[in-house]
Short mmCIF file of C-alpha atoms in Angstrom, two decimals:
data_model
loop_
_atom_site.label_atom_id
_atom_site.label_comp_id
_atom_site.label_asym_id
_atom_site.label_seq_id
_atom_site.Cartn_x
_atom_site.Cartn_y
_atom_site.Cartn_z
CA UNK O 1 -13.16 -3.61 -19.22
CA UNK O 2 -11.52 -4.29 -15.68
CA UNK O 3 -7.69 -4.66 -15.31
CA UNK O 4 -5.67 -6.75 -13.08
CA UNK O 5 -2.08 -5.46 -12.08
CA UNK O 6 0.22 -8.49 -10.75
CA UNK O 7 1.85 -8.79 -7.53
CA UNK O 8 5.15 -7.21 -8.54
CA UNK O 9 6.33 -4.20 -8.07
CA UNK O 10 5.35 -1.04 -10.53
CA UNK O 11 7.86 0.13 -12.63
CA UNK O 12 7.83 3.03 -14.37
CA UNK O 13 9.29 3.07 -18.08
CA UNK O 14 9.91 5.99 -20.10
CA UNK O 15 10.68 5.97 -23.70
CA UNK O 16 10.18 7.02 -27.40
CA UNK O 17 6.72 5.69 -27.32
CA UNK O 18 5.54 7.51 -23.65
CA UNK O 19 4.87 6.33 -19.95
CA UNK O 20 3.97 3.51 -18.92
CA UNK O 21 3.31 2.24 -15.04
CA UNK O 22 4.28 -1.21 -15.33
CA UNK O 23 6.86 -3.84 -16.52
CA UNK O 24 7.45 -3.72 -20.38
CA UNK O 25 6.93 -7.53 -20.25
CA UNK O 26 7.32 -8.60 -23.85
CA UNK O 27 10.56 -6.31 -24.01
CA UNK O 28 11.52 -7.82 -21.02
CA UNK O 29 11.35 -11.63 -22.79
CA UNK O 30 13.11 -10.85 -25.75
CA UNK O 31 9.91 -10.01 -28.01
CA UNK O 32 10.86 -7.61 -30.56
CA UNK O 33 8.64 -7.46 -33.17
CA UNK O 34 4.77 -8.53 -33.00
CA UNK O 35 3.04 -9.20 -35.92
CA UNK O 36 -0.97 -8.65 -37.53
CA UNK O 37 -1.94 -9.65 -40.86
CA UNK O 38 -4.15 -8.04 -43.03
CA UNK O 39 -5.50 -8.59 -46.38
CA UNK O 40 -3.25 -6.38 -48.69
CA UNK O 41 -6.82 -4.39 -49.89
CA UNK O 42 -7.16 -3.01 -46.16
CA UNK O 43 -3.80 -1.01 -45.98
CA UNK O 44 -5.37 2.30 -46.81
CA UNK O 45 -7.65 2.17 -44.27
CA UNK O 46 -5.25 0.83 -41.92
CA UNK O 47 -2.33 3.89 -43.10
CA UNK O 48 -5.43 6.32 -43.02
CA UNK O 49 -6.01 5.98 -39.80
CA UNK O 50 -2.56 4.93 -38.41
CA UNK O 51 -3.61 2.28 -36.26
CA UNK O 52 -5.34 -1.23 -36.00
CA UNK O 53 -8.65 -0.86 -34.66
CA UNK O 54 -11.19 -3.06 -32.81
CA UNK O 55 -14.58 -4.52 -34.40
CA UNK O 56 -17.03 -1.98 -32.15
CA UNK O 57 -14.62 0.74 -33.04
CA UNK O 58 -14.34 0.10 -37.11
CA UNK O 59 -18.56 -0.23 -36.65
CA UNK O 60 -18.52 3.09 -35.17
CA UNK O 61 -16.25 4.50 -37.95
CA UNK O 62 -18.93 3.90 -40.22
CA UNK O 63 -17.11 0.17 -41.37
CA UNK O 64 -20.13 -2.78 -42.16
CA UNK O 65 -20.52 -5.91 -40.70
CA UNK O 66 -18.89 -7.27 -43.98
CA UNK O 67 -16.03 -5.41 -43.58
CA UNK O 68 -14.81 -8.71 -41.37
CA UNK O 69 -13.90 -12.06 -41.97
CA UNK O 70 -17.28 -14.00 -41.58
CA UNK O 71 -15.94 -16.92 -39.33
CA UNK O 72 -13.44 -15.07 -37.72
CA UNK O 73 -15.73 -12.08 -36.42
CA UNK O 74 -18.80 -14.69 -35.63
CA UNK O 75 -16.28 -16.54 -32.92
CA UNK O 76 -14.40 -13.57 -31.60
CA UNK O 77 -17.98 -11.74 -30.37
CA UNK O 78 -19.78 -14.62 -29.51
CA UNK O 79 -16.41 -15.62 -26.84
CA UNK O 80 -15.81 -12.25 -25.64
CA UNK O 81 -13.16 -11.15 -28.19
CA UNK O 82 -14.77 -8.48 -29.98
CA UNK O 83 -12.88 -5.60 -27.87
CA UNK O 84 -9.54 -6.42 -28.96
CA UNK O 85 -7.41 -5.67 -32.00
CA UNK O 86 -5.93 -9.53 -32.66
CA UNK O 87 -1.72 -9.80 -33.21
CA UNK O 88 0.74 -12.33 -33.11
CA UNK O 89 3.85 -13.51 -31.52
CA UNK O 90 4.40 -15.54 -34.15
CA UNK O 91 6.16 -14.55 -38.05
CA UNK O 92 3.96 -16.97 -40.16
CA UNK O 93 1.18 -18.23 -38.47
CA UNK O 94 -1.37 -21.17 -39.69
CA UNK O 95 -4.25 -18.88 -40.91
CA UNK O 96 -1.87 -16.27 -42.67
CA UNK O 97 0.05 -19.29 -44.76
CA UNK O 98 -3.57 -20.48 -45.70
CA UNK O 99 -4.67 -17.31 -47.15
CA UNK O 100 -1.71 -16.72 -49.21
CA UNK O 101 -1.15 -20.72 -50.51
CA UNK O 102 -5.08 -19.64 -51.42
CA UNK O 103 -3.23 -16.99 -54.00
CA UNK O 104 -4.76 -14.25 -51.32
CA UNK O 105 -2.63 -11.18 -51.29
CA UNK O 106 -1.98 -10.77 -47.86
CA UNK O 107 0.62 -8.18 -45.31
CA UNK O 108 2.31 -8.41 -42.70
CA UNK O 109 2.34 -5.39 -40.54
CA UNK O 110 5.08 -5.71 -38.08
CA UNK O 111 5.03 -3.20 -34.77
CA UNK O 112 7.54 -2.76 -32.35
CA UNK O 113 7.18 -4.53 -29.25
CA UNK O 114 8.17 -1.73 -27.22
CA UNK O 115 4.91 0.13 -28.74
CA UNK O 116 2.65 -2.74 -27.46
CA UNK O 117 4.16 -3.02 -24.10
CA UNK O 118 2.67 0.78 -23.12
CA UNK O 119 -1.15 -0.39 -24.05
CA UNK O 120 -3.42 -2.75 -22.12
CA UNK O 121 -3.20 -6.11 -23.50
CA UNK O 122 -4.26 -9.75 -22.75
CA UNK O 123 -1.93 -12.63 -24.03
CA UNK O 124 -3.97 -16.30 -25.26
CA UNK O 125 -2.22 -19.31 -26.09
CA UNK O 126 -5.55 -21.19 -27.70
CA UNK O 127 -7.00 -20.24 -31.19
CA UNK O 128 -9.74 -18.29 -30.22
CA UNK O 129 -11.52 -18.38 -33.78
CA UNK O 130 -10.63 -22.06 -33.90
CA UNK O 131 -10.70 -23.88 -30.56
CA UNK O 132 -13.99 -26.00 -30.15
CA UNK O 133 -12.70 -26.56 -26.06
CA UNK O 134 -14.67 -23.54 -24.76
CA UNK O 135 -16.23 -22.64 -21.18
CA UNK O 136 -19.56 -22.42 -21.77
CA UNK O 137 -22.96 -24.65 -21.27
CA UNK O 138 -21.73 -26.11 -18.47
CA UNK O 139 -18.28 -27.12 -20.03
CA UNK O 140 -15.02 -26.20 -17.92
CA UNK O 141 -13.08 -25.20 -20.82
CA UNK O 142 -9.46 -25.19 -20.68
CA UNK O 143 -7.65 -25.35 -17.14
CA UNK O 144 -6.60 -22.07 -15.53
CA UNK O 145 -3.01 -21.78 -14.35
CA UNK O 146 -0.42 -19.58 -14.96
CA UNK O 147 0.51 -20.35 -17.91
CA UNK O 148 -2.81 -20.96 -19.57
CA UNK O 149 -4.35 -17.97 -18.31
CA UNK O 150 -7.51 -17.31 -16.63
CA UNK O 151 -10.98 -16.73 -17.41
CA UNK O 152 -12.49 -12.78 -17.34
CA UNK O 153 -15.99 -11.48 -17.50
CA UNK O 154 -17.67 -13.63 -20.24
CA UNK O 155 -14.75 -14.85 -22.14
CA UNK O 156 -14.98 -18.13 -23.29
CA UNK O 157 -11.14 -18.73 -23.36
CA UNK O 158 -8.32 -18.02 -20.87
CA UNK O 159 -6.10 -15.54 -21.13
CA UNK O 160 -2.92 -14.07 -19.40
CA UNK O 161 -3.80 -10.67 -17.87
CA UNK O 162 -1.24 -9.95 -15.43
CA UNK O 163 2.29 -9.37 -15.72
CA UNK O 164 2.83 -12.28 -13.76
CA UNK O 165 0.51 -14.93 -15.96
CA UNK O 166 2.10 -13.06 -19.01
CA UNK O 167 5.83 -13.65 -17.97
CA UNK O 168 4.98 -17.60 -17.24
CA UNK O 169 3.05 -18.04 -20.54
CA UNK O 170 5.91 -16.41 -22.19
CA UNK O 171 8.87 -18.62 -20.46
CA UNK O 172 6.61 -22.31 -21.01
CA UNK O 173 5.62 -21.15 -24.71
CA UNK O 174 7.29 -18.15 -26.47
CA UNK O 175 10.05 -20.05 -28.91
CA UNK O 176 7.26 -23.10 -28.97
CA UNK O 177 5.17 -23.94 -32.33
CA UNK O 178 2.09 -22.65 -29.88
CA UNK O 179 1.02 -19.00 -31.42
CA UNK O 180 0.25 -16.91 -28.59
CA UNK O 181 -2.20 -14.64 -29.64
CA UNK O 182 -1.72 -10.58 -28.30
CA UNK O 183 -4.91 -8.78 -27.97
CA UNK O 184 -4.87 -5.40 -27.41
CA UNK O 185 -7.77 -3.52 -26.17
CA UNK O 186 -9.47 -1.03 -28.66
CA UNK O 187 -7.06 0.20 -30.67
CA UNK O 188 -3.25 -0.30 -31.42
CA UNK O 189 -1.47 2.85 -32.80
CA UNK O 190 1.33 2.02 -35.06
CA UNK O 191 4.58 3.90 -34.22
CA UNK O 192 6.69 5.52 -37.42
CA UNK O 193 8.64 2.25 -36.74
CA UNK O 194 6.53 0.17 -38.33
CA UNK O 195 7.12 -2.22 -40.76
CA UNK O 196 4.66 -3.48 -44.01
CA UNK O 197 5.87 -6.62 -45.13
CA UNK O 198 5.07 -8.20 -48.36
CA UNK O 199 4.94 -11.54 -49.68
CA UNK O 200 6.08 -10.57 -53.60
CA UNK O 201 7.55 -8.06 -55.52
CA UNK O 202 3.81 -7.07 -57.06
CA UNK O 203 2.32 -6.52 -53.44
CA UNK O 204 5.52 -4.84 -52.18
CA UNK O 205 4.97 -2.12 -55.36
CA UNK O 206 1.36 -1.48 -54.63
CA UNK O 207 1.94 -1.21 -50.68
CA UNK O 208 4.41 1.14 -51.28
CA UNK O 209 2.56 3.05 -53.65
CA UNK O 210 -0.73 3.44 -50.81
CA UNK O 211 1.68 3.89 -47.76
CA UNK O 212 3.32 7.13 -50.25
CA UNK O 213 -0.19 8.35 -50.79
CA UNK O 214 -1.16 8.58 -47.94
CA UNK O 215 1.72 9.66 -46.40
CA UNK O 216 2.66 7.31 -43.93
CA UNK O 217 6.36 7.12 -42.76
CA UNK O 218 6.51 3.37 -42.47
CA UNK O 219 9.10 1.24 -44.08
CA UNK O 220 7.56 -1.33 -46.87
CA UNK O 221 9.83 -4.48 -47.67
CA UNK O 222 9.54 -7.64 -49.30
CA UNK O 223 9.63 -10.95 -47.61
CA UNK O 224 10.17 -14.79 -48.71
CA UNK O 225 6.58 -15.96 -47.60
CA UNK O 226 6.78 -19.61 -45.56
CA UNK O 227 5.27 -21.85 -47.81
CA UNK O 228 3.60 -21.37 -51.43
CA UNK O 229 2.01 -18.27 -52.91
CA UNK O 230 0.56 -18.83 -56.18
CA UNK O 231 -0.71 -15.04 -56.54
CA UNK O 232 -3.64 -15.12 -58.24
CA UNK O 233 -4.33 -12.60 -61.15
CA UNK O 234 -8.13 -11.87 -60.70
CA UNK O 235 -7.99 -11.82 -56.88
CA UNK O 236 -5.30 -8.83 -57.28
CA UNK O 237 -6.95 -6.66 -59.52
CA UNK O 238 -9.73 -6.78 -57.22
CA UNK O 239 -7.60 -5.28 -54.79
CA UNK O 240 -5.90 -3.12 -57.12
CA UNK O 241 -9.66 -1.33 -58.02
CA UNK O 242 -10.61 -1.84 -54.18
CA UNK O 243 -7.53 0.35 -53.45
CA UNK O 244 -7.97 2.66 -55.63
CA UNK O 245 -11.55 3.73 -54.49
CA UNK O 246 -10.31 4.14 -50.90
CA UNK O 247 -7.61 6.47 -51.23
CA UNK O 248 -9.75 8.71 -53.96
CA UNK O 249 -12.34 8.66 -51.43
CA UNK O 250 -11.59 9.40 -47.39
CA UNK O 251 -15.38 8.45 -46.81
CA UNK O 252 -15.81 5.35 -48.60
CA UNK O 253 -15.57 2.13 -46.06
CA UNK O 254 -15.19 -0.41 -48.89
CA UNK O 255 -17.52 -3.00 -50.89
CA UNK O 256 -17.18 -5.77 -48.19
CA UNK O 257 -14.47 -7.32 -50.27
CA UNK O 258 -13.77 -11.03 -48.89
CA UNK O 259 -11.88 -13.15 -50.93
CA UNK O 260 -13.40 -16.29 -49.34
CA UNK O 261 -16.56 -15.40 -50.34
CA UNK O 262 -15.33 -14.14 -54.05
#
């Protein structure tokens, strides 16, 4: 996958997290904290690992085709998104307040921004899973520009590559009710810094209970979630026995557990 840098000067950053050659550009905009959501059942592969990992690379770990979200993994290959691990600017978006009104036990796995800033990452303002405004059959698709982004390879939506296009997306929409969308290429390793947010006391007790097992030195908390959370009783002990199997067994890659399809 080809890279862009921006017209501005390289800077080099040292810190806790390594090298980097160029500006730490969420850092630089006040971004702290930026956010993926998982399904609570996926946190022992995710704290196995100790990272978030890509669709070809989870296929290549041995992880089925049903190991995604049906919709969501359709979209993201067939517009050129299947190479990134998918984060979040934003705390509580749309999709993750769906799941859980749904009584879906859901996380919130919260990564310093300073940690994303080192890897090679594309910002997107649209909903890539969502948006039915795509560049493709002879449609224009959204507008390029600074702020909207621009259009690589076969991508079907723009995105902001270069420092330059990420700084101007970040000034017009960062603080906005638009989600911008951080997609990081292949694989984003989660620093001991990281954070496992849950949205009750019951999820907060089982994450802590995998993260201890498998020995990860992240810090588990519970969190008021932004809008209901009915949590249902069957959908949990599915994840409960789902959990269970995966951190008995390093090899197993999971039953293609989907609660929308439960």
């Amino acid at each position: 996958m080809e890279y862009h840098d921006g017209d501005d000067c390289t800077i080099q950053i040292v810190n806790r997290y390594g090298t980097r050659g160029d500006m730490a550009v969420l850092e630089d905009h006040g971004v702290e904290r930026v956010y993926h959501f998982s399904p609570l059942h996926y946190l022992a592969f995710i704290a196995r690992s100790r990272s978030l990992l890509s669709k070809p690379r989870l296929l290549r770990l041995g992880f089925e085709i049903v190991h995604f979200r049906s919709m969501s993994r359709k979209h993201d290959v067939n517009r050129g998104f299947e190479y990134y691990v998918h984060m979040t600017l934003h705390e509580y978006p749309r999709i993750a307040r769906s799941k859980l009104a749904a009584g879906f036990p859901h996380i919130r796995i919260e990564v310093p921004s300073v940690a994303v800033d080192r890897r090679r990452f594309d910002l997107c303002r649209y909903n890539i899973a969502m948006t039915r405004y795509l560049r493709r059959g002879g449609s224009p698709g959204f507008p390029e520009s600074s702020t909207n982004g621009r259009y690589y390879a076969a991508q079907q939506v723009p995105t902001a590559r270069t420092d330059a296009d990420k700084a101007a997306m970040l000034r017009k929409y960062l603080g906005t009710d638009t989600v911008i969308e951080v997609l990081v290429e292949e694989e984003m390793p989660l620093p001991d810094e990281t954070t496992v947010s849950c949205f009750s006391r019951e999820d907060e007790w089982i994450a802590r209970e995998v993260v201890e097992a498998l020995d990860a030195p992240w810090n588990v908390v519970r969190t008021e979630p932004d809008g209901p959370y009915p949590r249902d009783a069957f959908y949990a002990n599915e994840v409960g026995t789902f959990l269970d199997r995966a951190i008995q067994n390093p090899q197993w890659r999971g039953s293609g557990l989907e609660f929308d399809r439960v």
